[in-house]
Every structure is written in C-alpha cells, then in structure tokens.
C-alpha cells in the first residue's frame, strides 16, 4: 500500500478522500506525498519502470462512471475541453483533468448531503521529460512521458502527475498549482505576477483590419476612425506585418487565406519599409527617428495612446531567423526541421506546422537567444514600444532534438525571453500566444497574460460559440498561471454582442480588430468608458460549479455560465453555446446542430463562487441580481434560484450583489452602471453607516445611469456633495440616477445615499 496525504493506492484502487477514483491500478504505480506543500490532500503519482526511451506510455488504472472534464491540445498550439465518464474518452495531449468524486452541483446545501469531492490530476515536468494524460480502449488512464530528443531516454518517474482533492473545485485547482509551483520552482502562480496596465484599457489590434498588409498609414487611419466615433483605443497591437522578413532563394511561398507566409524568415530586427518614414522597399533607414519610432510617437501624441505592443514569433518569425544574413550572423541561427509528437499528430493537422516542417526553421542558438531578444526588445523600447505579443511559442517543443529535449530548450528560451522583457518593458509588457503546452506554462516565472483559445475567426460560423466555451474551460487551468486573453473580436459582426459580453465577464483586456470605418459604437459603450478605460473584473472568468462536468457545446441541455468577481459584487455571463464544437472525427470545429434548442437554466447567487469574499461576516446569503438585457432587478433569498431561457446563440449578463441589512432594518445593494455589461465593476468602494445610521457612502467610476436596490425610497442622494434627482420603483426597489462624464481620467465620484 502506497499512501499520500488523503490519497492512497491499496488493493488495486486509487482512493482519494475515501472515494475510489481509479480501479485495477497497476502494481508499478507509486504515490509520494507532497513535501511542504500548502495542500493537505495532495500527492504525486509515479511509475517504477526499468524501461528507457524518449517516449513511453504507462497505464495507471481504470476510470469508470465518474464524470470528468479535461482540457487537451486539439492543435499543436491550442487546447479545448472535453467531458466524459470513462477513461477511453480522455484524449491524447490532456494537460489537465478534474474528476467528480461526489456530485457538487447543489453546493452541499441539502440537509444530510455529503460534501462534494473534486479530484484534480496535473501531469507535470520531471527532469528533461514532460508528462501528459490520455485514455486507452480498456478505459485506463495513461501517462505519456516524452523528452522530445531521441538521445534523452533516462527518467526517474516518481513525480509525473500531481493529484489533489477537496470540496471546492476552484480552491483545489489553485492550491494544486501552487503546490506544484513549490515542487518544480520553475514557474510562478498568476497571483505572484505583475499584471501589465494595458489590461485595463480599451485596445485595437491591426490583424483582421489589415493582416500582414498593415502599414504605418493604416494604423493612423484606424485610430482616426475610432476617434470620429468618440471612443479611442488606449493600447494598440501592431500585429504581424511590420518586420523585415524574406524567403530563402529556393523556398516556395506557403500562405493560407489572410495569413502570413510561413516560409518567411526574419532578416533584420528592425522594421520593414512600410513602418519607416517615407520608406522605400529595399532601402534601409539608419536614422532611428524615421523608423517605427515615428509612427509610435505620432499615435501617442495625436491619439493619446498609452501602450503600443508589436507582434513577433518566439523564434523571430514563422520560419525563424534566416541563417547567413550579415546583420544576424551573431545569433548563430541554424536550419532545423521540426518533429511533432505523436499525440499532437493524432489531433488536428496544421498548415502552419506542415509548412515549417517542410521548409525548416532558422533556430537561434539557445546560448545566444538572450542577445537576440535583448537587442530586438531594446530597439523596440527605444522606439517607444511598450510590449510584445510573442506568438508561435509551441513550435519550440518540436525542436528539442540535439538540444537536450523539449523541456530543456523551453527553459532556456523562456528564461531568456522573460529576462529581456524585464529589462526592456518595465510594465511586464508581454502577451503569450499559441502557447498552450505545459513545457512553457511550467517554465514561466513572469509572463502574466496568455491568449486562452484558438483565434477569433470572423468568417467561420462554427467557431463563435465554441470560442466562448473553450476560453472558459481552458481558463480553469490556464488562469492559474496567467490572466487569460480572450482575443480580439469585431464590433460589427452578427456575434459581436455575444463576444463582447463574454469578454466583459472574462477579466481580460478588451480589444477589437475592426477595419477603419466599421465600428458599432453603441456596443463599445457597453464595454468602454469615455476615458478609454474598461470595467474589468478581478479574476479569470471560469464556468460555474454546476457547469464543470456538463457540455454546453454538445449536450443540447446546458447553458454555459461564467462567473467572476468585482470589488463589491459578482457577475455572471450566461451563453447558449450549443450546436458546434471540435469534432474528433472531422478533426476541426464543426456545426453538428444547425438549429439548437432553446434552453432554460437557473442562476443563483452562489454561482459566483467567491462572492462571500467581497462582503462581511454579517451577510445572510440574500442577493439582488440585475439582468443587463432585460433590465430586471430581482431579490433572491439565500439558495433561491432565478430561471433564464436563451435561444441558440443568445446571452445574458447578471450583476449579483450581496444585500446589506442596515441598523434600521432597511436592506440595500448597489448595482453599478446598469447600461454597461459589467455594471458592478464601476463600484470601487462601499461603506455602510460609518458616520451616521442609514447612510451609504460609495466611490464610483464612470458615467451614465447608476442603479441600486433599496427596500425603501431614499431620502436623499448626493454626488460630490451635490443633491441628485433620482427615480425609485416601489415594486422592485430599484433606484436610478445619472452620473455625468467626469473631466478627469479614472475619476472616482463620491456618492452618498441616505435611506
């Protein structure tokens, strides 16, 4: 019998907190308690084996008739979710698995009910090897162990998967990742990272607006177009198209619709002629003020842009850095031909990877890569650039041969990258992209923002609902490492409101990729305040507990609910995502139901998992919920629920506010700016009866209609000590009044309500 804290293998069973999770466990499976971790119920699963090899698969035990949710890589670059109840349903390249030991969808609120039990499996890194999970036809959970280098074959095998358990799934996941953080000491949890300020401001990315045809003039046109509508982006991402690139003389162009030429390689760290002042193709500009600096300076001066980021691939460009170019010789780039792992190969094929595998990649010597990043980033910083979106990151795992394997080369590149970011971009200006592998996640100590799913594909009708669902479920795992980025979207699009509402509850940066002249300013005003700031929620937005093991894309009966917290309330976004998802047969996102059913679900205050954290010990569980689209305010007593019905591709957003009972028995709850998607994020401070009984004092950001609940009509409302006119609806208890546009950026109104 092998025993970890709360976890044991005995009589062929993996038992966790008294529940059998796996049966027919193989005799060579070991359990080692976590040493010095913050989690009492956690242990490492390993294997005893005399096998060696650069890729080995070890069966652990059978998973039968227990609901699970996992996130796995359906592409080399990206993850998505899958739900099931048997081991054979666990896909290749599963990087996170949560199993329901006991049903927790009712939050244990019924008398006599046992507390819920959630068991998390985290396959991790050990030495030069990376572990992932998969299932086999016998319903066994397997550990797949890979080095990515045929010469790297020997492994220890004792700490391959961390297993943790508890009654709150989100606590279990957070504490499990923090325990692995202490064990590996190669990465940092999200809570210990510096968040770049660009997250708090409305942004614009040039990608869909121009693709690689972007020019300095196009950037100016885009910003002028926004300015005419009264909403100006405060951060800009100049995506692929600004760099100096070229193909090898004998290469063939490889380019899909509206995408980069994957056969191109970087030929200079400086910008191409399109971003030089009066630049001409084939001519170099030595004066730095006539390089990319001229457009960065202009848009910051003329459009009050705060942050400008530019795009580059982890290896420089899609095809790497071209060997033999005089200006780049000191990086010692060598042609390398990537090899994908069998698990990735069995999932979705990728045109970009196939192109790079055929034409090769100019790989900078890992010992020189810090010089490469530092020289690139210091040039950009000198031009006024504030950060970088670093793309195509997972290509690195295919280049480990001859470099000690995928884990080793990932560590070298990520340490060099983060050292350069730290030196050149003091606001931690980096967005990690195409980077959903654990090689990188478990090697990231500083990077704080990660793209959380495959791209926003404006012309693919199968992509929109699954985009929202995938980000939400991927965030359960990714959100422990970084703040998830939901990607750009278009404000003029049939699914624009759907995407906008999701980003409002995601806790992410909000940015669009509109073409000049194609903007829906009415939609943008639900997301962006006049000063260009956004009402961003505090945490990564994740599915509610009762959605964890249901499939909101395929089961025909589940609405996806995503919860988040603000300073003094919660928010829930609800989406009908049914009808499309990743198909394991077609190996791509497909519509499987052209006319999904209308679905009815419920919301509860407890759907906001950490709502008690933003109230005090006197809260009795009662809350008010305000629906954004319907404009209804409903009082919910503790554990009460509110039905919600949505047709296919419909959404709703609810602000959830704990009710405060004051000394005079009057009940009160401030909602926020009710015309904004995330109304409650406008409230930055609430104090009850500090000086006098019956008084509520608030600090509030923004402008527009402010709403609150009161069980009686207020006697008086003041904003910055001036009396305000207000409306009060006796039936619902809804108070409304209007806040003017403040003159100062990020201004906080002082609001006093006497009840």
mmCIF file of N, CA, C and O in Angstrom, residues 535-606:
data_model
loop_
_atom_site.group_PDB
_atom_site.id
_atom_site.type_symbol
_atom_site.label_atom_id
_atom_site.label_comp_id
_atom_site.label_asym_id
_atom_site.label_seq_id
_atom_site.Cartn_x
_atom_site.Cartn_y
_atom_site.Cartn_z
ATOM 1 N N UNK A 535 -14.331 48.397 -17.582
ATOM 2 C CA UNK A 535 -14.751 47.888 -16.266
ATOM 3 C C UNK A 535 -14.373 46.419 -16.190
ATOM 4 O O UNK A 535 -15.166 45.522 -16.470
ATOM 5 N N UNK A 536 -13.117 46.169 -15.820
ATOM 6 C CA UNK A 536 -12.569 44.806 -15.849
ATOM 7 C C UNK A 536 -12.817 44.086 -14.535
ATOM 8 O O UNK A 536 -12.556 44.621 -13.460
ATOM 9 N N UNK A 537 -13.312 42.853 -14.633
ATOM 10 C CA UNK A 537 -13.495 42.029 -13.441
ATOM 11 C C UNK A 537 -12.140 41.591 -12.890
ATOM 12 O O UNK A 537 -11.118 41.626 -13.587
ATOM 13 N N UNK A 538 -12.119 41.132 -11.635
ATOM 14 C CA UNK A 538 -10.874 40.933 -10.900
ATOM 15 C C UNK A 538 -10.148 39.635 -11.217
ATOM 16 O O UNK A 538 -8.930 39.547 -11.113
ATOM 17 N N UNK A 539 -10.885 38.577 -11.580
ATOM 18 C CA UNK A 539 -10.315 37.237 -11.688
ATOM 19 C C UNK A 539 -10.411 36.718 -13.120
ATOM 20 O O UNK A 539 -11.088 37.315 -13.953
ATOM 21 N N UNK A 540 -9.786 35.609 -13.420
ATOM 22 C CA UNK A 540 -10.090 34.931 -14.686
ATOM 23 C C UNK A 540 -11.527 34.389 -14.648
ATOM 24 O O UNK A 540 -11.933 33.746 -13.673
ATOM 25 N N UNK A 541 -12.316 34.659 -15.674
ATOM 26 C CA UNK A 541 -13.696 34.180 -15.728
ATOM 27 C C UNK A 541 -13.750 32.689 -16.008
ATOM 28 O O UNK A 541 -13.166 32.211 -16.988
ATOM 29 N N UNK A 542 -14.460 31.938 -15.155
ATOM 30 C CA UNK A 542 -14.499 30.469 -15.267
ATOM 31 C C UNK A 542 -15.936 29.953 -15.227
ATOM 32 O O UNK A 542 -16.824 30.632 -14.708
ATOM 33 N N UNK A 543 -16.183 28.742 -15.733
ATOM 34 C CA UNK A 543 -17.534 28.172 -15.647
ATOM 35 C C UNK A 543 -17.956 27.995 -14.196
ATOM 36 O O UNK A 543 -17.126 27.725 -13.316
ATOM 37 N N UNK A 544 -19.252 28.141 -13.929
ATOM 38 C CA UNK A 544 -19.762 27.910 -12.582
ATOM 39 C C UNK A 544 -19.643 26.433 -12.223
ATOM 40 O O UNK A 544 -19.503 25.563 -13.092
ATOM 41 N N UNK A 545 -19.732 26.170 -10.933
ATOM 42 C CA UNK A 545 -19.506 24.812 -10.448
ATOM 43 C C UNK A 545 -20.451 23.795 -11.088
ATOM 44 O O UNK A 545 -20.044 22.668 -11.402
ATOM 45 N N UNK A 546 -21.722 24.183 -11.301
ATOM 46 C CA UNK A 546 -22.677 23.226 -11.860
ATOM 47 C C UNK A 546 -22.525 23.053 -13.365
ATOM 48 O O UNK A 546 -23.239 22.249 -13.972
ATOM 49 N N UNK A 547 -21.596 23.787 -13.984
ATOM 50 C CA UNK A 547 -21.294 23.606 -15.414
ATOM 51 C C UNK A 547 -20.019 22.799 -15.646
ATOM 52 O O UNK A 547 -19.711 22.469 -16.796
ATOM 53 N N UNK A 548 -19.288 22.497 -14.597
ATOM 54 C CA UNK A 548 -17.949 21.934 -14.771
ATOM 55 C C UNK A 548 -17.938 20.657 -15.594
ATOM 56 O O UNK A 548 -17.041 20.432 -16.407
ATOM 57 N N UNK A 549 -18.911 19.785 -15.368
ATOM 58 C CA UNK A 549 -18.877 18.469 -15.998
ATOM 59 C C UNK A 549 -19.963 18.289 -17.056
ATOM 60 O O UNK A 549 -20.146 17.200 -17.577
ATOM 61 N N UNK A 550 -20.690 19.365 -17.346
ATOM 62 C CA UNK A 550 -21.688 19.340 -18.413
ATOM 63 C C UNK A 550 -21.065 19.931 -19.671
ATOM 64 O O UNK A 550 -20.142 20.735 -19.597
ATOM 65 N N UNK A 551 -21.581 19.549 -20.825
ATOM 66 C CA UNK A 551 -21.009 20.006 -22.084
ATOM 67 C C UNK A 551 -21.928 21.037 -22.732
ATOM 68 O O UNK A 551 -22.899 20.675 -23.400
ATOM 69 N N UNK A 552 -21.666 22.317 -22.556
ATOM 70 C CA UNK A 552 -22.570 23.351 -23.068
ATOM 71 C C UNK A 552 -22.492 23.549 -24.575
ATOM 72 O O UNK A 552 -23.235 24.357 -25.130
ATOM 73 N N UNK A 553 -21.592 22.813 -25.229
ATOM 74 C CA UNK A 553 -21.492 22.921 -26.688
ATOM 75 C C UNK A 553 -22.216 21.780 -27.401
ATOM 76 O O UNK A 553 -22.602 21.929 -28.557
ATOM 77 N N UNK A 554 -22.419 20.634 -26.693
ATOM 78 C CA UNK A 554 -22.886 19.444 -27.389
ATOM 79 C C UNK A 554 -24.077 18.732 -26.758
ATOM 80 O O UNK A 554 -24.733 17.933 -27.425
ATOM 81 N N UNK A 555 -24.362 18.948 -25.468
ATOM 82 C CA UNK A 555 -25.344 18.066 -24.824
ATOM 83 C C UNK A 555 -26.794 18.467 -25.063
ATOM 84 O O UNK A 555 -27.724 17.748 -24.692
ATOM 85 N N UNK A 556 -27.012 19.636 -25.671
ATOM 86 C CA UNK A 556 -28.359 20.047 -26.024
ATOM 87 C C UNK A 556 -29.223 20.510 -24.870
ATOM 88 O O UNK A 556 -30.400 20.818 -25.065
ATOM 89 N N UNK A 557 -28.660 20.608 -23.652
ATOM 90 C CA UNK A 557 -29.485 20.958 -22.493
ATOM 91 C C UNK A 557 -28.833 21.924 -21.515
ATOM 92 O O UNK A 557 -29.493 22.404 -20.589
ATOM 93 N N UNK A 558 -27.542 22.215 -21.694
ATOM 94 C CA UNK A 558 -26.816 23.013 -20.710
ATOM 95 C C UNK A 558 -26.499 24.401 -21.245
ATOM 96 O O UNK A 558 -25.993 24.550 -22.360
ATOM 97 N N UNK A 559 -26.794 25.408 -20.437
ATOM 98 C CA UNK A 559 -26.318 26.762 -20.701
ATOM 99 C C UNK A 559 -24.966 26.948 -20.020
ATOM 100 O O UNK A 559 -24.761 26.496 -18.895
ATOM 101 N N UNK A 560 -24.050 27.610 -20.698
ATOM 102 C CA UNK A 560 -22.753 27.919 -20.100
ATOM 103 C C UNK A 560 -22.889 29.158 -19.222
ATOM 104 O O UNK A 560 -23.332 30.215 -19.687
ATOM 105 N N UNK A 561 -22.507 29.020 -17.955
ATOM 106 C CA UNK A 561 -22.479 30.163 -17.036
ATOM 107 C C UNK A 561 -21.027 30.436 -16.653
ATOM 108 O O UNK A 561 -20.313 29.519 -16.240
ATOM 109 N N UNK A 562 -20.617 31.684 -16.793
ATOM 110 C CA UNK A 562 -19.251 32.099 -16.460
ATOM 111 C C UNK A 562 -19.332 33.123 -15.340
ATOM 112 O O UNK A 562 -20.066 34.104 -15.438
ATOM 113 N N UNK A 563 -18.585 32.882 -14.255
ATOM 114 C CA UNK A 563 -18.649 33.777 -13.092
ATOM 115 C C UNK A 563 -17.354 34.557 -12.930
ATOM 116 O O UNK A 563 -16.284 34.118 -13.348
ATOM 117 N N UNK A 564 -17.471 35.710 -12.288
ATOM 118 C CA UNK A 564 -16.298 36.496 -11.927
ATOM 119 C C UNK A 564 -16.657 37.401 -10.757
ATOM 120 O O UNK A 564 -17.823 37.504 -10.368
ATOM 121 N N UNK A 565 -15.643 38.035 -10.210
ATOM 122 C CA UNK A 565 -15.806 38.939 -9.071
ATOM 123 C C UNK A 565 -15.399 40.351 -9.445
ATOM 124 O O UNK A 565 -14.457 40.554 -10.214
ATOM 125 N N UNK A 566 -16.098 41.327 -8.877
ATOM 126 C CA UNK A 566 -15.651 42.713 -8.842
ATOM 127 C C UNK A 566 -15.281 43.050 -7.394
ATOM 128 O O UNK A 566 -15.274 42.170 -6.531
ATOM 129 N N UNK A 567 -14.987 44.295 -7.121
ATOM 130 C CA UNK A 567 -14.567 44.658 -5.766
ATOM 131 C C UNK A 567 -15.655 44.428 -4.722
ATOM 132 O O UNK A 567 -15.365 44.073 -3.578
ATOM 133 N N UNK A 568 -16.930 44.633 -5.107
ATOM 134 C CA UNK A 568 -18.001 44.562 -4.109
ATOM 135 C C UNK A 568 -19.211 43.758 -4.580
ATOM 136 O O UNK A 568 -20.274 43.843 -3.969
ATOM 137 N N UNK A 569 -19.053 42.984 -5.651
ATOM 138 C CA UNK A 569 -20.162 42.193 -6.176
ATOM 139 C C UNK A 569 -19.615 41.159 -7.139
ATOM 140 O O UNK A 569 -18.399 41.061 -7.346
ATOM 141 N N UNK A 570 -20.522 40.401 -7.736
ATOM 142 C CA UNK A 570 -20.125 39.407 -8.717
ATOM 143 C C UNK A 570 -20.828 39.632 -10.035
ATOM 144 O O UNK A 570 -21.753 40.445 -10.149
ATOM 145 N N UNK A 571 -20.394 38.899 -11.056
ATOM 146 C CA UNK A 571 -21.024 38.979 -12.374
ATOM 147 C C UNK A 571 -21.092 37.578 -12.958
ATOM 148 O O UNK A 571 -20.184 36.758 -12.761
ATOM 149 N N UNK A 572 -22.189 37.288 -13.640
ATOM 150 C CA UNK A 572 -22.369 36.003 -14.306
ATOM 151 C C UNK A 572 -22.791 36.266 -15.748
ATOM 152 O O UNK A 572 -23.770 36.968 -15.998
ATOM 153 N N UNK A 573 -22.054 35.717 -16.687
ATOM 154 C CA UNK A 573 -22.461 35.724 -18.084
ATOM 155 C C UNK A 573 -23.040 34.370 -18.431
ATOM 156 O O UNK A 573 -22.483 33.331 -18.047
ATOM 157 N N UNK A 574 -24.177 34.356 -19.123
ATOM 158 C CA UNK A 574 -24.841 33.100 -19.483
ATOM 159 C C UNK A 574 -24.968 33.049 -20.998
ATOM 160 O O UNK A 574 -25.425 34.011 -21.632
ATOM 161 N N UNK A 575 -24.573 31.916 -21.586
ATOM 162 C CA UNK A 575 -24.488 31.801 -23.036
ATOM 163 C C UNK A 575 -25.073 30.473 -23.490
ATOM 164 O O UNK A 575 -24.788 29.423 -22.905
ATOM 165 N N UNK A 576 -25.886 30.521 -24.541
ATOM 166 C CA UNK A 576 -26.293 29.290 -25.215
ATOM 167 C C UNK A 576 -25.234 29.011 -26.279
ATOM 168 O O UNK A 576 -25.192 29.683 -27.313
ATOM 169 N N UNK A 577 -24.369 28.046 -25.979
ATOM 170 C CA UNK A 577 -23.238 27.707 -26.854
ATOM 171 C C UNK A 577 -23.484 26.432 -27.656
ATOM 172 O O UNK A 577 -22.561 25.909 -28.290
ATOM 173 N N UNK A 578 -24.696 25.902 -27.599
ATOM 174 C CA UNK A 578 -24.958 24.616 -28.231
ATOM 175 C C UNK A 578 -24.848 24.704 -29.752
ATOM 176 O O UNK A 578 -25.110 25.745 -30.350
ATOM 177 N N UNK A 579 -24.464 23.581 -30.366
ATOM 178 C CA UNK A 579 -24.553 23.467 -31.811
ATOM 179 C C UNK A 579 -23.254 23.282 -32.558
ATOM 180 O O UNK A 579 -23.264 22.852 -33.718
ATOM 181 N N UNK A 580 -22.108 23.607 -31.942
ATOM 182 C CA UNK A 580 -20.833 23.477 -32.653
ATOM 183 C C UNK A 580 -19.735 23.132 -31.657
ATOM 184 O O UNK A 580 -19.807 23.483 -30.478
ATOM 185 N N UNK A 581 -18.709 22.448 -32.139
ATOM 186 C CA UNK A 581 -17.580 22.098 -31.287
ATOM 187 C C UNK A 581 -16.527 21.376 -32.093
ATOM 188 O O UNK A 581 -16.693 21.109 -33.293
ATOM 189 N N UNK A 582 -15.425 21.062 -31.421
ATOM 190 C CA UNK A 582 -14.341 20.350 -32.104
ATOM 191 C C UNK A 582 -14.759 18.907 -32.306
ATOM 192 O O UNK A 582 -15.188 18.228 -31.363
ATOM 193 N N UNK A 583 -14.625 18.437 -33.526
ATOM 194 C CA UNK A 583 -15.055 17.085 -33.888
ATOM 195 C C UNK A 583 -13.843 16.162 -33.963
ATOM 196 O O UNK A 583 -12.907 16.425 -34.731
ATOM 197 N N UNK A 584 -13.856 15.079 -33.180
ATOM 198 C CA UNK A 584 -12.697 14.181 -33.159
ATOM 199 C C UNK A 584 -12.595 13.335 -34.425
ATOM 200 O O UNK A 584 -11.548 12.747 -34.687
ATOM 201 N N UNK A 585 -13.682 13.287 -35.203
ATOM 202 C CA UNK A 585 -13.642 12.575 -36.483
ATOM 203 C C UNK A 585 -13.187 13.531 -37.591
ATOM 204 O O UNK A 585 -12.229 13.274 -38.314
ATOM 205 N N UNK A 586 -13.875 14.673 -37.696
ATOM 206 C CA UNK A 586 -13.504 15.674 -38.699
ATOM 207 C C UNK A 586 -12.232 16.421 -38.365
ATOM 208 O O UNK A 586 -11.639 17.078 -39.223
ATOM 209 N N UNK A 587 -11.829 16.343 -37.096
ATOM 210 C CA UNK A 587 -10.608 16.986 -36.594
ATOM 211 C C UNK A 587 -10.571 18.494 -36.862
ATOM 212 O O UNK A 587 -9.557 19.064 -37.271
ATOM 213 N N UNK A 588 -11.718 19.136 -36.636
ATOM 214 C CA UNK A 588 -11.802 20.587 -36.672
ATOM 215 C C UNK A 588 -13.138 20.988 -36.055
ATOM 216 O O UNK A 588 -13.986 20.131 -35.775
ATOM 217 N N UNK A 589 -13.312 22.307 -35.827
ATOM 218 C CA UNK A 589 -14.593 22.794 -35.317
ATOM 219 C C UNK A 589 -15.658 22.657 -36.396
ATOM 220 O O UNK A 589 -15.471 23.141 -37.520
ATOM 221 N N UNK A 590 -16.771 22.006 -36.034
ATOM 222 C CA UNK A 590 -17.858 21.780 -36.983
ATOM 223 C C UNK A 590 -19.197 22.083 -36.328
ATOM 224 O O UNK A 590 -19.365 21.913 -35.114
ATOM 225 N N UNK A 591 -20.149 22.519 -37.137
ATOM 226 C CA UNK A 591 -21.523 22.665 -36.666
ATOM 227 C C UNK A 591 -22.182 21.289 -36.705
ATOM 228 O O UNK A 591 -22.241 20.655 -37.765
ATOM 229 N N UNK A 592 -22.632 20.805 -35.561
ATOM 230 C CA UNK A 592 -23.291 19.498 -35.526
ATOM 231 C C UNK A 592 -24.802 19.607 -35.343
ATOM 232 O O UNK A 592 -25.511 18.617 -35.419
ATOM 233 N N UNK A 593 -25.280 20.829 -35.079
ATOM 234 C CA UNK A 593 -26.718 21.049 -34.947
ATOM 235 C C UNK A 593 -27.021 22.440 -35.501
ATOM 236 O O UNK A 593 -26.669 23.446 -34.892
ATOM 237 N N UNK A 594 -27.659 22.481 -36.669
ATOM 238 C CA UNK A 594 -27.937 23.766 -37.324
ATOM 239 C C UNK A 594 -28.975 24.589 -36.565
ATOM 240 O O UNK A 594 -29.002 25.814 -36.671
ATOM 241 N N UNK A 595 -29.859 23.917 -35.823
ATOM 242 C CA UNK A 595 -30.915 24.621 -35.100
ATOM 243 C C UNK A 595 -30.991 24.113 -33.653
ATOM 244 O O UNK A 595 -31.900 23.357 -33.290
ATOM 245 N N UNK A 596 -30.042 24.515 -32.826
ATOM 246 C CA UNK A 596 -30.064 24.073 -31.423
ATOM 247 C C UNK A 596 -31.329 24.555 -30.713
ATOM 248 O O UNK A 596 -31.900 25.597 -31.055
ATOM 249 N N UNK A 597 -31.737 23.786 -29.720
ATOM 250 C CA UNK A 597 -32.956 24.098 -28.981
ATOM 251 C C UNK A 597 -32.788 25.329 -28.094
ATOM 252 O O UNK A 597 -31.680 25.686 -27.688
ATOM 253 N N UNK A 598 -33.923 25.935 -27.793
ATOM 254 C CA UNK A 598 -33.988 26.919 -26.719
ATOM 255 C C UNK A 598 -33.801 26.168 -25.397
ATOM 256 O O UNK A 598 -34.349 25.080 -25.208
ATOM 257 N N UNK A 599 -33.029 26.743 -24.488
ATOM 258 C CA UNK A 599 -32.691 26.053 -23.234
ATOM 259 C C UNK A 599 -33.032 26.951 -22.050
ATOM 260 O O UNK A 599 -32.807 28.164 -22.084
ATOM 261 N N UNK A 600 -33.560 26.332 -20.999
ATOM 262 C CA UNK A 600 -33.816 27.037 -19.737
ATOM 263 C C UNK A 600 -32.865 26.525 -18.668
ATOM 264 O O UNK A 600 -32.708 25.308 -18.493
ATOM 265 N N UNK A 601 -32.224 27.440 -17.991
ATOM 266 C CA UNK A 601 -31.356 27.101 -16.863
ATOM 267 C C UNK A 601 -31.706 27.985 -15.685
ATOM 268 O O UNK A 601 -32.735 28.679 -15.685
ATOM 269 N N UNK A 602 -30.858 27.968 -14.676
ATOM 270 C CA UNK A 602 -31.080 28.807 -13.499
ATOM 271 C C UNK A 602 -29.792 29.506 -13.115
ATOM 272 O O UNK A 602 -28.692 29.057 -13.443
ATOM 273 N N UNK A 603 -29.946 30.636 -12.416
ATOM 274 C CA UNK A 603 -28.784 31.247 -11.766
ATOM 275 C C UNK A 603 -29.076 31.381 -10.279
ATOM 276 O O UNK A 603 -30.234 31.490 -9.861
ATOM 277 N N UNK A 604 -28.011 31.347 -9.497
ATOM 278 C CA UNK A 604 -28.079 31.525 -8.046
ATOM 279 C C UNK A 604 -26.939 32.451 -7.637
ATOM 280 O O UNK A 604 -25.924 32.528 -8.327
ATOM 281 N N UNK A 605 -27.106 33.101 -6.517
ATOM 282 C CA UNK A 605 -26.010 33.951 -6.026
ATOM 283 C C UNK A 605 -24.743 33.126 -5.829
ATOM 284 O O UNK A 605 -23.627 33.587 -6.089
ATOM 285 N N UNK A 606 -24.929 31.869 -5.405
ATOM 286 C CA UNK A 606 -23.770 31.011 -5.138
ATOM 287 C C UNK A 606 -23.027 30.611 -6.405
ATOM 288 O O UNK A 606 -21.940 30.036 -6.322
#
